[in-house]
Coordinates of N, CA and C in Angstrom, one line a residue:
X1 N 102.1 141.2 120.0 CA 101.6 141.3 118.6 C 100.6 140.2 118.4
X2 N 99.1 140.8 118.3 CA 98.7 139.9 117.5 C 98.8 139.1 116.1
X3 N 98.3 137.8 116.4 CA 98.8 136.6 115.0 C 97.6 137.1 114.5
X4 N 98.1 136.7 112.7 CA 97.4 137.0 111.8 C 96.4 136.2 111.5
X5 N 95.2 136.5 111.2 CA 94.0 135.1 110.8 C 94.3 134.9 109.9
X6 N 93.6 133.1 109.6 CA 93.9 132.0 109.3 C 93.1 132.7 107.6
X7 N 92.4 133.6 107.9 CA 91.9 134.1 106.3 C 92.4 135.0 106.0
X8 N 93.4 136.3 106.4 CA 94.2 136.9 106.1 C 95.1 136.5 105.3
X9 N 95.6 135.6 106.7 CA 96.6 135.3 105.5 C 97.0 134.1 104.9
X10 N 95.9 133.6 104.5 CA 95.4 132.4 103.5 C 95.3 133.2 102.4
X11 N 94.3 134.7 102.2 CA 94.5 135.3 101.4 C 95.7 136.1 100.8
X12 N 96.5 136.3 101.3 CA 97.6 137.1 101.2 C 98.5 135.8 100.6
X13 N 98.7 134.8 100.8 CA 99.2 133.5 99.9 C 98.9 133.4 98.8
X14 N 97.4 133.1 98.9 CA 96.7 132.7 97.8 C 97.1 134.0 96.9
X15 N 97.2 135.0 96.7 CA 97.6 136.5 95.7 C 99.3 135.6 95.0
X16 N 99.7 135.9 96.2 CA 100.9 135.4 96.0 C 101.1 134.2 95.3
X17 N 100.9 133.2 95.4 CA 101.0 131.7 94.6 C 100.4 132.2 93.5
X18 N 99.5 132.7 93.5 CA 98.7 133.2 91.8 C 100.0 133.9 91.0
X19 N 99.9 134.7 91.4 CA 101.7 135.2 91.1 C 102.7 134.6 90.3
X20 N 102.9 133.6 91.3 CA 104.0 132.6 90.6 C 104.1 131.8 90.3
X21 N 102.3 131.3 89.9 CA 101.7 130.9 89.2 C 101.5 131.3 87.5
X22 N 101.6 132.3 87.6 CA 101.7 133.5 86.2 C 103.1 133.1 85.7
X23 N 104.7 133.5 86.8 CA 105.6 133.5 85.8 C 105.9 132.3 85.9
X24 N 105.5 130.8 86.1 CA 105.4 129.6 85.8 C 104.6 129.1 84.6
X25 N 103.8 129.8 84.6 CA 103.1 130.1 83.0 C 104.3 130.1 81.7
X26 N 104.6 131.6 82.2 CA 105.4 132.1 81.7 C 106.6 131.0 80.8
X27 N 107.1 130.2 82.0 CA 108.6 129.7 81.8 C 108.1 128.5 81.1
X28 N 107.5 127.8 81.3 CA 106.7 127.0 80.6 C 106.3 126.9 78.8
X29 N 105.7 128.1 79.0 CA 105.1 128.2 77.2 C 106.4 128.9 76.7
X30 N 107.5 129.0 77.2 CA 108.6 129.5 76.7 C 109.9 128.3 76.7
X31 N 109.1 126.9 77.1 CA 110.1 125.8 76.8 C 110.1 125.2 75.4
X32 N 111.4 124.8 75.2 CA 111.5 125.0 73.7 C 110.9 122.9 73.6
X33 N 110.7 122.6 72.0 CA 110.3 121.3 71.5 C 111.2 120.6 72.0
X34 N 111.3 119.2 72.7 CA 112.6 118.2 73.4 C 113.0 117.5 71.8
X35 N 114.4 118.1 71.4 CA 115.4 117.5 70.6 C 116.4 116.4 71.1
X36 N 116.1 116.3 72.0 CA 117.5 115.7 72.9 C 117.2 115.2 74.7
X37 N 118.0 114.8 74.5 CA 117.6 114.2 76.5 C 117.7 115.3 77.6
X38 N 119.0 116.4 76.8 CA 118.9 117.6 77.6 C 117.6 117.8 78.0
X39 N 117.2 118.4 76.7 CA 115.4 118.9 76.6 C 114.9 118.1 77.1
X40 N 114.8 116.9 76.8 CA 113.0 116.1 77.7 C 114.1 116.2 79.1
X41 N 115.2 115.9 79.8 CA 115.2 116.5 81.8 C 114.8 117.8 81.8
X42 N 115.2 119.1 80.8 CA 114.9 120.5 81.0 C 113.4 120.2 81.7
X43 N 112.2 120.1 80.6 CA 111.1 119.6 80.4 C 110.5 119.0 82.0
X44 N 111.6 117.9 82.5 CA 111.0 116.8 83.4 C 110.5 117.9 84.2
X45 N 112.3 118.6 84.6 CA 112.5 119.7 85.8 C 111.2 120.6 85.6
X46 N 111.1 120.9 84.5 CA 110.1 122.3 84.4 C 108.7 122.0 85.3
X47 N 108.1 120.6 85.0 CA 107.0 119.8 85.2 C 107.0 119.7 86.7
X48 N 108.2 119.1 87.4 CA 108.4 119.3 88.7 C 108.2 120.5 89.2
X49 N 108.8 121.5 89.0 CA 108.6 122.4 89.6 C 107.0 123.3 89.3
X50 N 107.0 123.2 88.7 CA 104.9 123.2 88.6 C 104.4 122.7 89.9
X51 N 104.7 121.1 89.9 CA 103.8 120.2 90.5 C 104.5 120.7 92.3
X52 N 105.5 121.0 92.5 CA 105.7 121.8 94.2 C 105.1 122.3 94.3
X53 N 104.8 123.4 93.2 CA 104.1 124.8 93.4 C 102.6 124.4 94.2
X54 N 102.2 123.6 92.9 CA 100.8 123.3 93.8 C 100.8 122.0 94.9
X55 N 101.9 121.3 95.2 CA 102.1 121.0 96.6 C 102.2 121.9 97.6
X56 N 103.1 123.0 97.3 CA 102.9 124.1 98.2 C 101.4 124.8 98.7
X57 N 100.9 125.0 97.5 CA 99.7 125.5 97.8 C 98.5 124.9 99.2
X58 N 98.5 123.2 98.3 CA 97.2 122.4 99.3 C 98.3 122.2 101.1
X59 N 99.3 122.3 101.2 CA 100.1 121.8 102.5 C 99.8 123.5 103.4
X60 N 99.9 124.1 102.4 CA 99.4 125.4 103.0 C 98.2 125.8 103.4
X61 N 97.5 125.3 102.4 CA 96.1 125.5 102.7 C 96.0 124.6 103.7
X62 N 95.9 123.0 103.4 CA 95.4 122.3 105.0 C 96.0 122.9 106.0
X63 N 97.3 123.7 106.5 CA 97.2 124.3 107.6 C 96.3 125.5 107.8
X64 N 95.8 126.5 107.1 CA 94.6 127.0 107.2 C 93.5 126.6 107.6
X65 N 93.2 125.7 106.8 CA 92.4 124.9 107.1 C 91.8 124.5 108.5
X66 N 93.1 123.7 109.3 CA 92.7 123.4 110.2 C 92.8 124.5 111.6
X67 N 92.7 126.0 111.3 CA 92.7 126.7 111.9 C 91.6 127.7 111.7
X68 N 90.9 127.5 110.6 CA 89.7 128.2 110.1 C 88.7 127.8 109.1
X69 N 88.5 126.6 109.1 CA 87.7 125.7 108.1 C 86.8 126.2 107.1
X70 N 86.1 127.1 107.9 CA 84.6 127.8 107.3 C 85.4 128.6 106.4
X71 N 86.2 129.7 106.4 CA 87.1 130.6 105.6 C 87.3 130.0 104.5
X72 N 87.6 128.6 104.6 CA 88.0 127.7 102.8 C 86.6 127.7 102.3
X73 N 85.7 127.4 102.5 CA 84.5 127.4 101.6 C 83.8 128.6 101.6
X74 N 84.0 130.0 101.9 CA 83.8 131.2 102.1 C 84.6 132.0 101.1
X75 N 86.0 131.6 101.1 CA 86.7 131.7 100.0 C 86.5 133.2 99.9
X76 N 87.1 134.0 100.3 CA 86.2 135.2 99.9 C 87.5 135.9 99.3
X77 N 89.0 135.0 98.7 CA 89.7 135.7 97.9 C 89.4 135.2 96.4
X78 N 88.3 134.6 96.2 CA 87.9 134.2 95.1 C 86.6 134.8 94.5
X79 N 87.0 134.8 93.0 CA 85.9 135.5 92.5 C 84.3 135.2 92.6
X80 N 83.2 135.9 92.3 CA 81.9 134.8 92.1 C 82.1 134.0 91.2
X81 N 82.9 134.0 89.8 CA 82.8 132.6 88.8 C 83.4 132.1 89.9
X82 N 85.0 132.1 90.2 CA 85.3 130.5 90.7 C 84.5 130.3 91.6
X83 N 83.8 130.9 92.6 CA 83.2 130.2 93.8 C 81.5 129.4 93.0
X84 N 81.3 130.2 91.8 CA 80.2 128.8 91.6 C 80.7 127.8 90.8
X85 N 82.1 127.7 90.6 CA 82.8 126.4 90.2 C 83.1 125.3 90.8
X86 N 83.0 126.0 92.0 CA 83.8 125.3 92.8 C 83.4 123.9 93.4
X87 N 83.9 122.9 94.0 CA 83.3 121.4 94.3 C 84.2 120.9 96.0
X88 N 83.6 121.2 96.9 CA 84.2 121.6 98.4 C 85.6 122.3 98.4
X89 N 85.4 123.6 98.2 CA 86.2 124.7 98.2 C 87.3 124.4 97.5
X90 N 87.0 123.9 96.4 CA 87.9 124.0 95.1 C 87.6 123.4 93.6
X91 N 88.6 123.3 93.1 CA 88.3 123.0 91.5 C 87.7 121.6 91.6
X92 N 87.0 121.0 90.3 CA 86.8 119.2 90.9 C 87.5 118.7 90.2
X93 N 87.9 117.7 90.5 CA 89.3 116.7 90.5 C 89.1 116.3 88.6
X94 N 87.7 116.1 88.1 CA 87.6 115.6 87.3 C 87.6 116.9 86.0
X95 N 87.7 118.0 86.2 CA 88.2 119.0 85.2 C 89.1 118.5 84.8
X96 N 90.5 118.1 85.5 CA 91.4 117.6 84.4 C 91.3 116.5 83.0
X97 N 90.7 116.0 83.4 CA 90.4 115.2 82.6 C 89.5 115.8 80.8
X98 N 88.9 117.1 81.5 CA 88.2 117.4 80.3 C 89.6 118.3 79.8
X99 N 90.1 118.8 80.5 CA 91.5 119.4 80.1 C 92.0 118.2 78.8
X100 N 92.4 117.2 79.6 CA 93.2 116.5 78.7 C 92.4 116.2 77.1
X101 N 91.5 115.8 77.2 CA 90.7 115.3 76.1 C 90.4 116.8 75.2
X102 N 90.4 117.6 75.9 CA 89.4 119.0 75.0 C 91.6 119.3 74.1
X103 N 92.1 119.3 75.0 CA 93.2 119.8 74.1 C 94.0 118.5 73.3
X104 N 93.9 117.7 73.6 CA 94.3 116.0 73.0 C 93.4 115.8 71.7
X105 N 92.2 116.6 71.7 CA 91.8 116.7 70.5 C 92.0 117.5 69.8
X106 N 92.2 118.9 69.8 CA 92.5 119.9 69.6 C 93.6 119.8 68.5
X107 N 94.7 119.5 69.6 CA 96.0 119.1 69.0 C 95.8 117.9 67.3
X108 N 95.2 117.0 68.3 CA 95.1 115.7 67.1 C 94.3 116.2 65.8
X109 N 93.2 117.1 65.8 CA 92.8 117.4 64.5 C 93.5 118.3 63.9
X110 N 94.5 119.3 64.6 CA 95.2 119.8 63.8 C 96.2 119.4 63.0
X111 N 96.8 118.2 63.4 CA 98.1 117.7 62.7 C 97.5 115.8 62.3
X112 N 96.0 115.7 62.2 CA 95.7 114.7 61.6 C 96.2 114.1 60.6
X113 N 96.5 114.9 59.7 CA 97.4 114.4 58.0 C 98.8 114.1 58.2
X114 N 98.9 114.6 59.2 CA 100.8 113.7 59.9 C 100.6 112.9 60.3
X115 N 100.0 112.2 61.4 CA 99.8 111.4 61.9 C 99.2 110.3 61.4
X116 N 98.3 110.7 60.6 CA 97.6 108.8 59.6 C 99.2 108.8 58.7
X117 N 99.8 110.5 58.1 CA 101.0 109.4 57.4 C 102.1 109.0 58.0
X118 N 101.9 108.6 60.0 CA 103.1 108.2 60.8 C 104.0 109.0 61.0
X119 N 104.0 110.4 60.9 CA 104.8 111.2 61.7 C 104.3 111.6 63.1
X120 N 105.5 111.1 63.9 CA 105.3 111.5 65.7 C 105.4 112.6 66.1
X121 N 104.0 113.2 66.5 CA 104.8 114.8 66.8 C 105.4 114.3 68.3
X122 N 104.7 113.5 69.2 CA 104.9 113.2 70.5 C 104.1 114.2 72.0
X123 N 103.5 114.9 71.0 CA 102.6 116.0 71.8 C 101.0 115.5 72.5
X124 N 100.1 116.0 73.1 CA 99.1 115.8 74.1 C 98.1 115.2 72.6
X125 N 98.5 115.6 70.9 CA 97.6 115.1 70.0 C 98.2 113.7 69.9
X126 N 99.3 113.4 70.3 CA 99.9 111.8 69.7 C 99.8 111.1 71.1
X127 N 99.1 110.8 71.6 CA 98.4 109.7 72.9 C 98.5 108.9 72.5
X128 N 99.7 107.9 73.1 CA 99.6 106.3 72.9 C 98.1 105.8 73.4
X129 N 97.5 104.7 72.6 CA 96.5 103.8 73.0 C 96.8 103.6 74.5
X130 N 98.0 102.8 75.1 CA 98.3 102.4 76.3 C 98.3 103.9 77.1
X131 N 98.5 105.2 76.9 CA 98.4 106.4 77.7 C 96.6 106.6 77.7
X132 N 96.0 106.2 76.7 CA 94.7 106.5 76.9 C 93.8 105.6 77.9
X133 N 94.2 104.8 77.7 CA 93.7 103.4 78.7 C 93.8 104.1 80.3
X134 N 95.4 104.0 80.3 CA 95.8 104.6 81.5 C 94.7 106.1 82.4
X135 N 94.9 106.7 81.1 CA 94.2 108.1 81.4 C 92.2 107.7 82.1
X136 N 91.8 106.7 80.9 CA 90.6 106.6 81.0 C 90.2 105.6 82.7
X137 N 91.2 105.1 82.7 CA 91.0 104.0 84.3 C 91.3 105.1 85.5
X138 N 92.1 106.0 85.5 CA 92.0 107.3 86.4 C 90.7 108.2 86.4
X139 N 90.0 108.2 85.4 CA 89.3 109.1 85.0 C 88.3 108.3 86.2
X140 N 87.5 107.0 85.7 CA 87.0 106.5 86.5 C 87.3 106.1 88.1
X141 N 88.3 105.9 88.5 CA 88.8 105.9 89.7 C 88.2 106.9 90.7
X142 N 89.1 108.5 90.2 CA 88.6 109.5 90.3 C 87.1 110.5 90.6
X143 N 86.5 109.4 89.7 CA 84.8 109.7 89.7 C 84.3 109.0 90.7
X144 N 84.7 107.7 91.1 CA 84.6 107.1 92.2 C 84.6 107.5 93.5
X145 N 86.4 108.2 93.5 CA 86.6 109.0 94.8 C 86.1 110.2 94.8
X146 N 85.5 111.6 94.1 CA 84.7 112.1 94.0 C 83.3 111.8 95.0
X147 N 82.5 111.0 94.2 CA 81.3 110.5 94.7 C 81.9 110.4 95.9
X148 N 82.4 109.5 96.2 CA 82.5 109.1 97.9 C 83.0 110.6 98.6
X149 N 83.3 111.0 98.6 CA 83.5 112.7 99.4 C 83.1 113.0 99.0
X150 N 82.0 113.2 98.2 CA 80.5 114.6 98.0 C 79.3 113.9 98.8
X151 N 79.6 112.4 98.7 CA 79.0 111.8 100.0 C 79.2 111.9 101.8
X152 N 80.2 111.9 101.6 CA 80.7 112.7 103.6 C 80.1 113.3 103.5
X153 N 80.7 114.8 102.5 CA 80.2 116.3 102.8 C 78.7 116.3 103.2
X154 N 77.6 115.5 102.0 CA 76.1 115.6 102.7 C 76.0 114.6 103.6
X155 N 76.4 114.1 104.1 CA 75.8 113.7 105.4 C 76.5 114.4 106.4
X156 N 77.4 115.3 106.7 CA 78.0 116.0 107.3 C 76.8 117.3 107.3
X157 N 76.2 117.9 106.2 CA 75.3 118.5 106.1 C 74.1 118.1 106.2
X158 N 73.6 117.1 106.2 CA 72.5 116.5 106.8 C 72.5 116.7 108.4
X159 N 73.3 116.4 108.5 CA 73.3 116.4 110.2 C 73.3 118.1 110.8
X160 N 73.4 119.0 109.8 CA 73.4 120.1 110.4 C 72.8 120.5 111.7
X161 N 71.5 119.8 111.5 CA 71.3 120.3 113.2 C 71.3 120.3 114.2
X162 N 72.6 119.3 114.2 CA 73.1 118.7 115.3 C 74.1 119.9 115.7
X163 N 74.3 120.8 114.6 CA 75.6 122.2 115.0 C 74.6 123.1 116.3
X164 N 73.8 123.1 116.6 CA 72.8 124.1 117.0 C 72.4 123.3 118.3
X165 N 72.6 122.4 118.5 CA 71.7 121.2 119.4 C 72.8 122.0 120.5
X166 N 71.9 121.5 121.7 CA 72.4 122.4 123.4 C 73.6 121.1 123.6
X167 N 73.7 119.8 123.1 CA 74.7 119.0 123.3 C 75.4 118.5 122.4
X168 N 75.8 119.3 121.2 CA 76.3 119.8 120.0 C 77.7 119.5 120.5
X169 N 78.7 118.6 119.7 CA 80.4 119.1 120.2 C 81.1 119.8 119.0
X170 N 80.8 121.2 118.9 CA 81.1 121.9 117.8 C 82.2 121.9 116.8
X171 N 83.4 121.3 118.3 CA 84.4 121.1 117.9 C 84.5 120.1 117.2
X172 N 84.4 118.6 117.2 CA 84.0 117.6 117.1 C 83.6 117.8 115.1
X173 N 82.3 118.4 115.3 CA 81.9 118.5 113.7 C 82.8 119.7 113.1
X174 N 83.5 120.6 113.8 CA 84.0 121.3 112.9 C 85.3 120.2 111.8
X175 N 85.7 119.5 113.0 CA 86.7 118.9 112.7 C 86.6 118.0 111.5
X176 N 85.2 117.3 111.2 CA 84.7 116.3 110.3 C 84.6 117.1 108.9
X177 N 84.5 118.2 109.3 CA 84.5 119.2 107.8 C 85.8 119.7 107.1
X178 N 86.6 119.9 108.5 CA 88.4 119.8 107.8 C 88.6 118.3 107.0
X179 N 88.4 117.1 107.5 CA 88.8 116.4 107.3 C 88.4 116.1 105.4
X180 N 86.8 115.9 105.5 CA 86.2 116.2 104.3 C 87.4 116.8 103.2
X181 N 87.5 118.1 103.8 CA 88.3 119.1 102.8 C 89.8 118.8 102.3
X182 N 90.1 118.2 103.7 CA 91.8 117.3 102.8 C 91.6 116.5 102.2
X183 N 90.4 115.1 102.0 CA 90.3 114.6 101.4 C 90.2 114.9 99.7
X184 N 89.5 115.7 99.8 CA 89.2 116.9 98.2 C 90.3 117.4 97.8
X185 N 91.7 117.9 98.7 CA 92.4 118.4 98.4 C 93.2 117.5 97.7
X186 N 93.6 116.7 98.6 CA 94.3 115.2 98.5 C 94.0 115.0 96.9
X187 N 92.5 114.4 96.6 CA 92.7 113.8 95.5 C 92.7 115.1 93.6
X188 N 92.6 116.3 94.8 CA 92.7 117.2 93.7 C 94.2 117.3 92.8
X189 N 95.2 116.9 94.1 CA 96.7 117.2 93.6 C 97.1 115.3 93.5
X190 N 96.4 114.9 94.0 CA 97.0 113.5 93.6 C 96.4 113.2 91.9
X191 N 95.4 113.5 91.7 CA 94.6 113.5 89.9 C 95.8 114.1 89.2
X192 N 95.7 115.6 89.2 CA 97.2 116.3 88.8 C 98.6 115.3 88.7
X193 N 98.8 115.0 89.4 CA 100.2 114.0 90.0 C 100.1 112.8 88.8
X194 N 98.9 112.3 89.3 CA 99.0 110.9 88.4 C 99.0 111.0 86.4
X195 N 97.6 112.0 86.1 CA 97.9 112.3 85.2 C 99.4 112.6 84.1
X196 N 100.3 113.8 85.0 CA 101.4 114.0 85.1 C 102.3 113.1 85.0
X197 N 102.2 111.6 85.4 CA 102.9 110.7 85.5 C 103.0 110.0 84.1
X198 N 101.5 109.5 84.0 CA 101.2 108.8 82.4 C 101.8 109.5 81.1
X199 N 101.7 111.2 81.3 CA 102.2 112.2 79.9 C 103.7 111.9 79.8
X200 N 104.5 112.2 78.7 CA 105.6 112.4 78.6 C 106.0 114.0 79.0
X201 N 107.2 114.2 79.0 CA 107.7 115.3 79.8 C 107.0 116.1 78.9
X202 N 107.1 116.2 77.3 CA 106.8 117.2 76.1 C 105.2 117.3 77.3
X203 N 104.4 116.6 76.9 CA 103.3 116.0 77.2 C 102.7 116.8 78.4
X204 N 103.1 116.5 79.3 CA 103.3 117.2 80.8 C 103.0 118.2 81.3
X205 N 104.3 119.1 80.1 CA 104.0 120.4 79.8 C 103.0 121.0 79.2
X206 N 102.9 120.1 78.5 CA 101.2 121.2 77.0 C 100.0 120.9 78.5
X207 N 100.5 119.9 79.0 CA 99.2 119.4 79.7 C 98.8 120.7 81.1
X208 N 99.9 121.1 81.3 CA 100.2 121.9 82.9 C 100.1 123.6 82.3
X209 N 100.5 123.4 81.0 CA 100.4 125.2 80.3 C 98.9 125.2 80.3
X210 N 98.0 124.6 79.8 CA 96.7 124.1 79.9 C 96.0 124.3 81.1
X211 N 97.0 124.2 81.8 CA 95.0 124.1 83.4 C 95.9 125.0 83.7
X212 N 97.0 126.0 83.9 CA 97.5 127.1 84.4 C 96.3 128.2 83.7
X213 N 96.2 127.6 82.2 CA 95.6 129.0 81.5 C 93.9 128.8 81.8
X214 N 93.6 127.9 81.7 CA 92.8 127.5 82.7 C 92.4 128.4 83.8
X215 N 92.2 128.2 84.8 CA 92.5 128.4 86.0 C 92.8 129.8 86.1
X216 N 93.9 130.2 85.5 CA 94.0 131.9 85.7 C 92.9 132.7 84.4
X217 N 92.5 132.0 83.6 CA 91.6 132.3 82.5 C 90.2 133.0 83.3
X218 N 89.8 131.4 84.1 CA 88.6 132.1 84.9 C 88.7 133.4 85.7
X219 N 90.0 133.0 86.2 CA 90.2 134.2 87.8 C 90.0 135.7 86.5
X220 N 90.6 135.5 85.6 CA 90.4 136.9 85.0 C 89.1 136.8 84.8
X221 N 88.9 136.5 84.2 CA 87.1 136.7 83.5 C 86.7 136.8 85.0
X222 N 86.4 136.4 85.8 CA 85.7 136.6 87.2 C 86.1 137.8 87.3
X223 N 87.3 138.2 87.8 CA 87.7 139.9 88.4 C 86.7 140.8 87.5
X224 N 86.6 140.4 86.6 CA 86.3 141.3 85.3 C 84.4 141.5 85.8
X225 N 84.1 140.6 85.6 CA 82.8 140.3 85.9 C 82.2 141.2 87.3
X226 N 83.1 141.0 88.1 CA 83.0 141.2 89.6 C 83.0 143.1 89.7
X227 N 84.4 143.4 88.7 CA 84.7 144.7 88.4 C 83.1 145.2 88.0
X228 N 82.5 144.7 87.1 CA 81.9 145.3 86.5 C 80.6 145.6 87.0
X229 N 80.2 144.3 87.5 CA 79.6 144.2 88.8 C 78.8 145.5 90.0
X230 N 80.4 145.6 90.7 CA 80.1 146.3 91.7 C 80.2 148.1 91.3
X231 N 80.6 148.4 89.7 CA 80.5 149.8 89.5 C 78.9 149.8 89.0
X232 N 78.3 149.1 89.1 CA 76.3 149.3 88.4 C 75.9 150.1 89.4

């Protein structure tokens, strides 16, 4: 029996993790406000189990990866939105960040008149000073590690014509392109992680229901796009 390719069934995952990605959605916006210690562990747990999911996802993918490299930036189970989103074959590390602020505002101007008169909701609107600090020193960190891997990648591309050269070690460069791409992945789920760390469990959550809807938000509007697309 032949094995299945490394884009088969990268794709056939990726459907799948989207999936249960959806009823993780689900279980999530259906956790109740933390009254009690019960609630913020319920909460912690909930947040963990998110954050496997997408450990699952990149441990899976770098094994793809390193069996079909080109396939990840080819991406061809992704829509045209996400693929002109995309920042070496995936989301960029620093969207979260607009996550946190676009809904940290959101939240804060809706329940402004509570909060100047000192009621704690404790939600992504009530950001301790010391959580913003935190958040803002990742932000930059992050932009940092960015820049430096969008720098590999073009010099990795610069050198392209060394792929074509009669003493070319194909192997050799394919391999500098995997590596590239863990790197990206790396700091895609370690950003996630850390953020994740700074929020409170409440926090955690509004923050993880957010780039879920996110993220599956585009994939619809893409299908849709694509749908509509290919019937012209």
């Amino acid at each position: 029996m032949n094995p299945i390719p490394a884009k088969t069934f990268f794709e056939r995952f990726h459907n799948t993790w989207l999936q249960h990605l959806h009823l993780l959605l689900s279980q999530l916006s259906a956790a109740p406000k933390p009254t009690s210690p019960e609630d913020h562990r319920y909460l912690s747990q909930l947040a963990d189990r998110v954050m496997t999911h997408y450990e699952d996802y990149y441990r899976i993918k770098s094994h793809a990866a390193k069996h079909d490299v080109l396939a990840m930036f080819s991406a061809p189970w992704t829509t045209s939105l996400e693929s002109s989103l995309h920042w070496i074959a995936g989301w960029r590390p620093t969207t979260v960040f607009h996550i946190v602020y676009t809904e940290s505002s959101v939240r804060f101007e809706a329940q402004i008149v509570d909060l100047l008169r000192g009621h704690r909701t404790g939600d992504l609107g009530d950001l301790t000073p010391r959580q913003l600090t935190r958040v803002s020193e990742l932000q930059c960190q992050t932009v940092r590690e960015e820049n430096e891997i969008t720098e590999e990648l073009s010099q990795w591309q610069n050198n392209s014509c060394d792929l074509v050269s009669p003493s070319a070690n194909m192997e050799a460069n394919i391999e500098r392109l995997v590596e590239v791409l863990e790197k990206a992945d790396d700091l895609r789920l370690k950003t996630l992680r850390r953020v994740v760390e700074i929020l409170t469990p409440q926090q955690a959550v509004e923050f993880l229901i957010a780039t879920a809807e996110v993220q599956l938000g585009i994939r619809g509007w893409g299908l849709e796009k694509d749908r509509k697309r290919e019937s012209m």
